[in-house]
Structure formats: C-alpha cells, structure tokens
Coordinates of C-alpha atoms in Angstrom, one line a residue:
Chain R
M27 CA 83.9 98.8 126.3
S28 CA 87.1 100.1 125.3
E29 CA 87.1 103.7 123.3
H30 CA 89.5 101.9 120.9
E31 CA 89.3 100.1 117.7
T32 CA 89.6 96.2 118.0
I33 CA 92.7 94.7 116.9
P34 CA 92.1 91.8 114.6
I35 CA 94.9 89.1 114.5
V36 CA 94.4 86.1 112.0
G37 CA 96.6 83.3 113.2
G38 CA 96.2 84.6 116.7
T39 CA 96.9 81.2 118.3
G40 CA 100.2 80.6 116.8
A41 CA 103.5 81.6 118.4
L42 CA 103.7 85.2 117.1
G43 CA 99.8 86.0 116.9
F44 CA 99.3 84.8 120.4
G45 CA 102.3 87.1 121.5
L46 CA 100.7 90.4 119.8
A47 CA 97.3 89.4 121.3
L48 CA 98.7 89.3 124.7
R49 CA 100.8 92.6 124.5
F50 CA 98.2 94.4 122.8
A51 CA 95.5 93.2 125.6
A52 CA 98.2 94.2 128.3
A53 CA 98.5 97.7 126.4
G54 CA 94.6 98.1 127.0
R55 CA 93.3 97.3 123.5
P56 CA 90.7 95.1 122.6
V57 CA 91.6 92.1 120.6
A58 CA 90.1 89.7 118.3
I59 CA 92.2 86.5 118.0
G60 CA 91.5 84.5 114.9
S61 CA 92.1 80.8 114.1
R62 CA 90.9 78.6 111.8
D63 CA 89.2 76.7 114.5
T64 CA 86.8 78.7 116.7
G65 CA 87.4 76.6 119.9
R66 CA 91.3 77.3 119.5
A67 CA 90.7 80.7 119.2
E68 CA 88.7 80.8 122.4
E69 CA 91.0 78.9 124.4
A70 CA 93.8 81.4 123.3
A71 CA 91.4 84.3 124.5
G72 CA 91.3 82.3 127.7
R73 CA 95.0 82.2 127.9
V74 CA 95.2 86.0 127.3
R75 CA 92.6 86.5 130.3
E76 CA 94.5 84.4 132.7
Q77 CA 97.6 86.9 132.3
V78 CA 95.5 89.8 131.6
P79 CA 92.6 89.8 133.7
E80 CA 90.9 93.1 132.5
A81 CA 91.7 92.2 128.9
E82 CA 88.9 92.9 126.2
V83 CA 89.7 89.8 124.1
E84 CA 87.5 87.4 122.0
G85 CA 88.4 84.4 120.0
L86 CA 86.5 83.9 116.7
E87 CA 87.1 82.3 113.3
N88 CA 89.8 84.0 111.1
T89 CA 87.5 85.6 108.7
E90 CA 85.1 86.8 111.5
A91 CA 87.9 88.3 113.5
A92 CA 89.1 90.2 110.5
T93 CA 85.8 92.1 110.3
R94 CA 86.2 93.6 114.0
G95 CA 88.9 96.3 113.2
P96 CA 90.5 98.5 110.6
I97 CA 94.1 97.1 111.0
V98 CA 94.1 93.3 110.7
F99 CA 97.3 91.5 111.7
L100 CA 98.3 88.4 109.9
A101 CA 100.7 86.3 111.9
V102 CA 100.5 82.8 110.0
P103 CA 103.4 80.6 108.6
F104 CA 104.1 81.0 104.9
R105 CA 102.8 77.6 103.9
A106 CA 99.5 78.9 105.0
Q107 CA 99.6 82.6 104.0
S108 CA 98.2 81.9 100.5
E109 CA 95.3 80.0 101.7
N110 CA 94.6 82.5 104.6
L111 CA 94.8 85.1 101.9
T112 CA 92.1 83.6 99.8
N113 CA 89.9 82.8 102.8
L114 CA 89.9 86.8 103.7
K115 CA 89.0 87.7 100.1
S116 CA 85.4 87.7 101.3
A117 CA 86.2 89.3 104.7
L118 CA 88.2 92.3 104.1
V119 CA 86.8 95.4 102.6
E120 CA 88.1 98.6 101.1
G121 CA 89.9 100.8 103.4
Q122 CA 91.2 98.2 105.8
V123 CA 95.0 97.6 106.3
L124 CA 96.7 94.1 106.3
V125 CA 99.7 94.2 108.5
D126 CA 101.8 91.1 106.9
A127 CA 104.4 89.5 109.1
T128 CA 104.9 86.4 107.1
V129 CA 108.5 85.2 106.3
P130 CA 108.9 82.6 103.4
L131 CA 111.2 80.5 105.4
A132 CA 112.7 77.6 103.2
A133 CA 111.2 75.6 106.3
A134 CA 107.9 75.8 105.0
V135 CA 108.9 73.6 102.2
S136 CA 110.7 71.0 104.4
G137 CA 114.0 73.2 104.2
K138 CA 116.2 75.1 106.7
A139 CA 114.5 78.0 108.9
T140 CA 118.0 79.5 108.0
R141 CA 117.1 79.9 104.5
L142 CA 114.8 82.3 102.5
L143 CA 112.4 81.2 99.6
G144 CA 112.1 83.4 96.6
V145 CA 108.7 84.5 96.3
P146 CA 107.5 85.2 92.7
Q147 CA 106.0 88.8 93.4
G148 CA 109.4 89.4 95.7
S149 CA 108.3 88.8 98.9
A150 CA 105.5 87.6 101.2
A151 CA 104.1 90.9 101.8
Q152 CA 104.1 91.7 98.1
Q153 CA 102.1 88.3 97.7
A154 CA 99.7 89.5 100.3
Q155 CA 99.2 93.0 98.3
E156 CA 98.4 91.0 95.1
M157 CA 95.9 88.7 97.0
V158 CA 94.0 91.2 99.1
P159 CA 90.7 93.0 97.6
D160 CA 91.0 96.3 96.1
G161 CA 91.4 99.1 98.3
V162 CA 93.1 97.1 101.1
T163 CA 96.6 98.3 101.9
V164 CA 99.4 96.0 103.1
V165 CA 102.0 96.8 105.6
S166 CA 104.9 94.7 106.2
A167 CA 106.1 94.6 109.8
L168 CA 107.0 92.4 112.7
H169 CA 109.5 89.8 111.4
T170 CA 112.1 90.4 113.8
V171 CA 110.4 90.1 117.3
S172 CA 110.6 87.1 119.2
A173 CA 107.6 85.2 119.4
A174 CA 109.1 83.7 122.7
S175 CA 109.9 86.9 124.1
L176 CA 106.4 88.5 123.1
S177 CA 104.3 85.6 124.7
K178 CA 106.2 86.4 128.1
L179 CA 104.9 89.7 129.5
A180 CA 107.6 89.8 132.2
T181 CA 110.1 89.7 129.7
P182 CA 111.1 93.4 128.7
L183 CA 111.4 94.2 125.0
D184 CA 114.2 96.7 123.6
E185 CA 114.1 96.4 120.0
D186 CA 113.1 98.0 116.5
V187 CA 110.2 96.8 114.3
L188 CA 111.1 97.7 110.5
V189 CA 107.8 98.9 108.9
A190 CA 107.4 99.0 104.9
G191 CA 104.7 99.8 102.7
D192 CA 103.8 101.9 99.8
S193 CA 101.1 104.1 101.9
K194 CA 102.6 106.6 104.2
D195 CA 99.3 106.9 106.0
A196 CA 98.9 103.4 106.5
K197 CA 102.4 102.9 107.9
R198 CA 102.0 105.6 110.4
R199 CA 98.7 103.9 111.8
V200 CA 100.6 100.5 111.9
A201 CA 103.3 102.3 113.9
G202 CA 100.9 103.8 116.1
L203 CA 99.8 100.6 117.2
I204 CA 103.3 99.0 117.4
A205 CA 104.5 101.9 119.6
L206 CA 101.9 101.0 122.0
L207 CA 103.9 97.8 123.0
D208 CA 106.8 98.7 125.5
G209 CA 110.2 98.4 124.3
L210 CA 109.4 98.4 120.4
R211 CA 110.1 101.3 118.1
P212 CA 108.6 101.2 114.8
V213 CA 110.9 102.5 112.0
D214 CA 110.0 103.3 108.5
A215 CA 112.1 101.5 106.2
G216 CA 110.5 102.2 103.0
K217 CA 108.2 101.0 100.1
L218 CA 106.8 97.5 100.3
E219 CA 109.3 96.0 97.9
V220 CA 111.6 96.4 100.8
A221 CA 110.0 94.0 102.8
R222 CA 112.0 91.3 100.6
L223 CA 115.0 92.4 102.6
I224 CA 113.3 92.8 106.0
E225 CA 111.9 89.1 105.5
G226 CA 115.5 88.0 105.2
L227 CA 116.2 89.4 108.5
T228 CA 114.4 86.4 110.3
P229 CA 116.4 83.4 108.9
L230 CA 119.6 85.6 109.6
L231 CA 118.4 86.2 113.2
I232 CA 117.6 82.3 113.5
S233 CA 121.1 81.5 112.2
V234 CA 122.4 83.9 115.0
N235 CA 120.2 82.7 117.7
I236 CA 121.2 78.8 116.8
R237 CA 125.0 80.0 117.3
H238 CA 124.4 82.1 120.4
K239 CA 121.4 80.3 121.9
A240 CA 119.6 83.5 122.1
H241 CA 116.6 85.4 121.0
A242 CA 117.8 88.0 119.2
G243 CA 116.2 91.2 117.8
V244 CA 117.4 93.9 115.8
K245 CA 118.0 97.5 116.6
L246 CA 119.4 100.6 113.9
T247 CA 122.0 103.0 115.5
G248 CA 122.4 106.5 114.2
L249 CA 118.6 107.4 113.7
P250 CA 116.9 110.7 114.7
E251 CA 114.8 110.9 117.8
D252 CA 111.5 111.8 115.9
L253 CA 111.2 108.8 113.2
W254 CA 107.2 109.6 112.6
P255 CA 107.2 113.6 112.1
Chain E
M29 CA 158.2 98.4 112.5
S30 CA 155.2 97.2 114.1
E31 CA 155.1 93.4 115.6
H32 CA 151.7 93.1 113.8
E33 CA 150.6 91.6 110.7
T34 CA 150.0 94.1 107.8
I35 CA 146.5 94.3 106.8
P36 CA 145.9 94.6 103.1
I37 CA 143.1 96.3 101.9
V38 CA 142.2 95.7 98.0
G39 CA 140.0 98.8 96.9
G40 CA 141.4 100.8 99.7
T41 CA 140.9 104.2 97.8
G42 CA 137.1 103.6 97.9
A43 CA 134.9 104.9 100.5
L44 CA 134.6 101.7 102.7
G45 CA 138.1 100.6 101.9
F46 CA 139.7 103.8 102.8
G47 CA 137.5 104.1 106.3
L48 CA 139.1 100.4 107.0
A49 CA 142.4 101.7 106.4
L50 CA 142.2 104.8 108.2
R51 CA 140.7 103.1 111.5
F52 CA 143.0 100.1 111.3
A53 CA 146.0 102.6 111.1
A54 CA 144.6 104.6 114.1
A55 CA 144.3 101.2 116.2
G56 CA 148.2 100.8 115.5
R57 CA 148.1 98.3 112.8
P58 CA 150.2 98.4 109.6
V59 CA 148.0 98.8 106.5
A60 CA 148.7 98.0 102.9
I61 CA 146.1 100.1 100.6
G62 CA 145.6 98.5 97.3
S63 CA 144.4 100.2 94.3
R64 CA 144.0 99.5 90.6
D65 CA 146.4 102.5 90.1
T66 CA 149.4 102.7 92.5
G67 CA 149.6 106.4 92.5
R68 CA 146.0 106.8 93.8
A69 CA 147.0 104.2 96.4
E70 CA 150.0 106.4 97.5
E71 CA 147.7 109.3 97.6
A72 CA 145.3 107.6 99.9
A73 CA 148.2 106.6 102.4
G74 CA 149.1 110.0 102.4
R75 CA 145.6 110.9 103.7
V76 CA 145.8 108.3 106.3
R77 CA 149.1 109.6 107.5
E78 CA 147.7 113.3 107.4
Q79 CA 145.4 112.0 110.3
V80 CA 147.3 109.4 111.8
P81 CA 150.9 110.8 111.5
E82 CA 152.3 107.5 113.2
A83 CA 150.6 105.3 110.7
E84 CA 152.5 102.5 109.4
V85 CA 150.8 102.6 106.0
E86 CA 151.6 102.1 102.3
G87 CA 149.9 102.4 98.8
L88 CA 150.3 99.5 96.2
E89 CA 148.8 97.9 93.2
N90 CA 146.0 95.7 94.4
T91 CA 147.9 92.3 93.6
E92 CA 150.8 93.5 95.4
A93 CA 149.0 94.6 98.4
A94 CA 147.0 91.4 98.7
T95 CA 150.6 89.7 99.3
R96 CA 151.4 91.6 102.3
G97 CA 149.3 90.0 105.0
P98 CA 147.3 86.8 105.8
I99 CA 143.9 88.5 106.0
V100 CA 143.1 90.4 103.1
F101 CA 140.0 92.8 102.8
L102 CA 138.1 93.2 99.7
A103 CA 136.3 96.3 99.5
V104 CA 135.2 97.1 96.0
P105 CA 131.9 97.7 94.3
F106 CA 130.1 94.5 93.3
R107 CA 130.3 95.5 89.5
A108 CA 134.4 95.3 89.9
Q109 CA 134.2 92.2 92.2
S110 CA 134.7 89.6 89.8
E111 CA 137.5 91.3 87.9
N112 CA 139.4 92.1 91.0
L113 CA 139.0 88.2 92.2
T114 CA 140.3 87.2 88.6
N115 CA 143.2 89.5 89.2
L116 CA 144.1 88.2 92.8
K117 CA 144.1 84.4 91.4
S118 CA 147.8 84.9 90.7
A119 CA 148.4 86.9 94.1
L120 CA 146.5 85.1 96.9
V121 CA 148.2 81.8 98.2
E122 CA 146.9 78.9 100.3
G123 CA 146.3 79.7 103.9
Q124 CA 145.1 83.4 103.3
V125 CA 141.8 84.5 104.3
L126 CA 139.6 87.2 102.2
V127 CA 137.5 89.4 103.8
D128 CA 134.5 90.0 101.2
A129 CA 132.4 93.1 101.9
T130 CA 131.0 93.2 98.6
V131 CA 127.0 94.0 98.2
P132 CA 125.3 93.2 95.1
L133 CA 123.5 96.2 94.9
A134 CA 121.3 96.7 91.7
A135 CA 123.1 100.1 91.4
A136 CA 125.7 98.1 89.8
V137 CA 124.0 97.6 86.8
S138 CA 122.2 101.1 86.9
G139 CA 119.2 99.9 89.2
K140 CA 118.4 101.2 92.5
A141 CA 120.8 101.0 95.8
T142 CA 117.8 99.8 97.7
R143 CA 117.5 96.8 95.6
L144 CA 119.5 93.6 95.8
L145 CA 120.7 91.5 92.6
G146 CA 120.5 87.6 92.6
V147 CA 123.9 86.2 92.6
P148 CA 124.2 83.0 90.8
Q149 CA 126.3 81.7 93.7
G150 CA 123.8 83.0 96.2
S151 CA 125.8 85.9 97.3
A152 CA 128.7 88.1 96.5
A153 CA 130.7 86.2 99.2
Q154 CA 129.9 82.8 97.6
Q155 CA 130.9 84.5 94.3
A156 CA 134.2 85.1 95.9
Q157 CA 134.7 82.0 97.4
E158 CA 134.1 80.3 93.9
M159 CA 136.7 82.5 92.4
V160 CA 139.6 82.2 95.2
P161 CA 142.5 80.0 94.6
D162 CA 142.2 76.5 96.5
G163 CA 142.9 76.9 100.1
V164 CA 141.9 80.6 100.4
T165 CA 138.9 81.0 103.0
V166 CA 136.2 83.7 102.4
V167 CA 134.6 85.4 105.3
S168 CA 131.7 87.6 104.9
A169 CA 131.7 91.0 107.0
L170 CA 131.6 94.5 107.0
H171 CA 128.4 95.3 104.9
T172 CA 126.6 97.4 107.3
V173 CA 129.0 100.0 108.8
S174 CA 128.6 103.3 107.2
A175 CA 131.8 104.3 105.1
A176 CA 131.0 107.8 106.0
S177 CA 131.3 107.3 109.5
L178 CA 134.1 105.0 109.3
S179 CA 136.2 107.7 107.4
K180 CA 135.4 110.3 110.0
L181 CA 137.9 109.3 113.2
A182 CA 136.1 111.7 115.2
T183 CA 132.6 109.9 114.7
P184 CA 132.1 107.3 117.3
L185 CA 130.9 104.2 116.2
D186 CA 128.4 101.8 118.3
E187 CA 127.2 98.9 116.0
D188 CA 127.6 95.1 115.2
V189 CA 129.5 93.7 112.3
L190 CA 127.8 90.2 111.2
V191 CA 130.5 87.9 110.1
A192 CA 129.5 84.7 108.1
G193 CA 132.0 82.1 106.8
D194 CA 132.3 78.3 106.7
S195 CA 135.6 78.1 108.8
K196 CA 135.2 79.0 112.5
D197 CA 138.8 79.6 112.8
A198 CA 138.9 82.0 109.9
K199 CA 135.8 83.8 111.4
R200 CA 137.4 84.1 114.7
R201 CA 140.6 85.7 113.1
V202 CA 138.5 88.5 111.4
A203 CA 136.5 89.0 114.2
G204 CA 139.9 89.8 116.1
L205 CA 140.4 92.3 113.9
I206 CA 137.3 94.0 113.6
A207 CA 137.1 94.2 117.3
L208 CA 140.4 96.4 117.1
L209 CA 137.9 98.8 115.9
D210 CA 136.4 101.0 118.8
G211 CA 132.6 100.7 118.7
L212 CA 132.1 97.7 116.5
R213 CA 131.3 94.2 117.8
P214 CA 131.7 91.1 115.5
V215 CA 128.8 88.8 115.9
D216 CA 129.1 85.4 114.3
A217 CA 125.9 85.0 112.0
G218 CA 126.5 81.6 110.5
K219 CA 128.0 80.0 107.5
L220 CA 129.0 81.5 104.4
E221 CA 125.6 80.9 102.6
V222 CA 124.0 83.6 105.2
A223 CA 126.1 86.1 103.6
R224 CA 123.1 86.2 101.2
L225 CA 120.9 87.7 104.1
I226 CA 123.7 89.8 105.3
E227 CA 124.2 91.6 102.0
G228 CA 120.6 92.4 102.1
L229 CA 121.1 94.6 105.0
T230 CA 123.0 97.2 102.9
P231 CA 119.9 98.0 100.4
L232 CA 117.8 97.8 103.7
L233 CA 119.8 100.3 105.5
I234 CA 120.2 102.8 102.3
S235 CA 116.3 102.7 102.3
V236 CA 116.3 103.8 106.0
N237 CA 119.0 106.4 105.6
I238 CA 117.0 108.0 102.6
R239 CA 113.8 108.2 104.8
H240 CA 115.6 109.5 107.9
K241 CA 118.6 111.4 106.4
A242 CA 120.7 109.0 108.7
H243 CA 123.8 106.9 108.5
A244 CA 121.9 104.0 110.2
G245 CA 123.9 100.8 111.6
V246 CA 122.6 97.7 112.8
K247 CA 122.8 96.3 116.3
L248 CA 121.6 92.9 117.6
T249 CA 119.9 92.7 121.3
G250 CA 119.5 89.8 123.0
L251 CA 122.9 88.3 122.8
P252 CA 125.2 86.9 125.5
E253 CA 128.2 88.8 126.5
D254 CA 130.9 86.5 125.3
L255 CA 130.3 85.9 121.6
W256 CA 133.4 84.3 120.9
P257 CA 134.2 82.0 123.4

C-alpha cells in the first residue's frame, strides 16, 4: 500500500478524468476512479493497469470514490455537473477539497464548443462552491490540458495549469498534486471568481485547435521561478 | 520617406498605444500617433524620436491619424471606446481595417481590473464592428501584451498575440504587422465572436500579475510551425 493519500476522480471514465487517473497512477499515486456505473469504473481501472502495471487503482461508483481521499477531482461535462454535485452532497464531508475542472461550453446545450455559457453563479466553479456541503472548499483547475494528450503517457506535457480558489491553503495542496504530473506547472491565478475567465480558455483553445489542427495548451510568460513560496 | 504604409494608432498616447508606436517605429515603420489632443500626440511622437532617432512618426488628432494608413490600431480604455468609434465614423473609409485592442474591464465603471464587463454585442470588438462604417473590417488583437513591457525597447518580448476576426485576409494582414515586432507571434484564434474569450485574458493576467508581481504574457503550446500558411 502506498503511503500517499488516494486521489478520487469523479467522472474518471471520461476523457479528462481518465487522463488524470492514468497520469496520477504513473506518478505513483493511488487513484479511485469514479463513475455512475461501477462496471465502467472497474473497466477504466483495468485500462490504467494495462499501461501502469504497478498502479494502485480501483473503480468505484462516484459517491463511493469521493470518500476515498481528501482532495476530490470533478471531471464531468457541464450538463452533468449539477447532477453530480447533488449526488455528492451525501458523500463529501467538511475539510475535503473539490477540484472542479468543469467548463460550461455551449455544447452542453447543443451549441458550439467554441462558445461559453453564462452561469448564474458566475462560473461552473462557483456553481460547485454553492452546491457542496459546508466546509468543503472548491478549487478551480485543469481546464486547458488536452484530455487527448493526458491520456497518452508517451506524449510529453509542457504547459501551465491555472488554479483559482478562495483558500490559499487548498490551492497550495491542489498545486502540489498537479506538480506531480511531469510537464505541468500550476499557477495561482487568483480568487474563485476568476474561474469564469479561466473556464473561457477552453472554448478559446478549441477555436485555436480547429484552425490549427492542434492540441494547444497555455503557458504564461514572465512569471518568477518560485510560484508557491 | 519609407516605402511602407503608415500605421495609425488611435489612443497612441496611452500606455498600450505608445508602446505599439514605439515598437513599430523601432521596426522601421512610419507611425501616426493619434490623441484627442494634438499637442499630446506631438509630445508622444517626440518621445518616440528620443528612443528611435530615425523614426518616421507624427502626432495628430485621432480622426486625422486614422486617415493616414489602411490598418488603424484602436488602443483606448473601454470607457472611451464608444466615443472614439463615434468620432471615427467620419474618418474611417471602406476597405480600412480597425485593430481593436479594447478590454471591457470592470475598472471602466469603477469596478475591479480583474473582472470583465458584459458587453451587449458580446465583446468590445463586436461593439467596434457594430459602430464602424460599412466596409470597415474589425480585427481583435493585442489584449495580452504588457504595455509596460512594450514601452521599454530594452525588454525582450516572447509571447503570442491572439488574433480574431471574420475576415481571413484582414487577419493575415494584421498578423503581418504584429510579426514585425520581435518576440511576438500572431496566432489565428478564430472568428470575431471569440474576442469575448480573448478579452477575458486581460483581467485574468492582471489577477496573475497581482499575485506574482509580474508582467505575464500568454503563449500557446502544441501549435504547428507555420501558423499563416
């Protein structure tokens, strides 16, 4: 058994969630892949083990997965975010951190993936903060890393992950996990309300990708060496 | 006299506009600095000449400056954008391109510079397209380059400029000018409506800058070599 905390990933059978599970497993961290369907979660765990034989990974129903570690990743499409958060109300407990990677693409309502929906709370991350139980802290992150690239261990990553949240401590802990993944640099982008602007990067990158047949990522220039002093 | 077209910069005495004037002059291009006040425009032209003695630069009233070349840069604060566009209605003519760099920061209405205002047309660039005379094409660009860095010729630049617009030809011509500035890489980000997402990068970078005491810029990773085939 690893001495490390397990990393639960709600929506771990989706493209982004699976990529995260795979990369965290490759970094030697135990992972709990969550899905609505336990069978699909187990199948995804099997696919992680195929690529990372030493992986400590299990497949569970989402709410069960969410109990397995202190920092829970939520990687679901926007159209399923609210439903997932409702289900998680009975699972999440005070002190946990929820890392929200949801992007409110207009594609959620049969619009374009290059357009961002307005969210009443300001952003998907703020909707998450409104819906989690008291004492659970939301951190917004991981909107711009290509799921396709994450899911191919052989593809080197070299980009930034913008992290937003109202708790500096929670942001720092999430940044610590992201920094485990080779080639990803977490950058503190500010308070949770800034998530609105970060979520807008995804449809922007999708628009760039369409034009240039690429999997573009974001890197900020001009930052100091030590970003988490 | 240069064989090159003059580059008019409306709002050329402001931080961004002056930085652009200085860099274009240093790149050997003739520049027309526009300002509401001709005296201030002439004073800014003098400051360009101090740093670039061979500069071909003149200071003019904004609407006069806008007649001096085919691609006009608009570098004014959002609170002055509509007024400037109204004034430009009598100056701009069919066939000209207007490069809009306006960012609708909440600071325009005494809010925070880390927040983006909603603009009825979708973005400041789309407001510009609505207000220019028929036959004038708006291209959105230059939201993320630090005015402070632009204004110091000794500061090397190394970042991308996201360019959005509905005319491929106009985007390509604007990209050609941006590429004259050492260290800036123009990237086609899509149609003009994507300006809404690009304009959001500015308050995001301001939030990052506040945290890290930096002048951050943006670079996209994973793009092909030849961006303007």
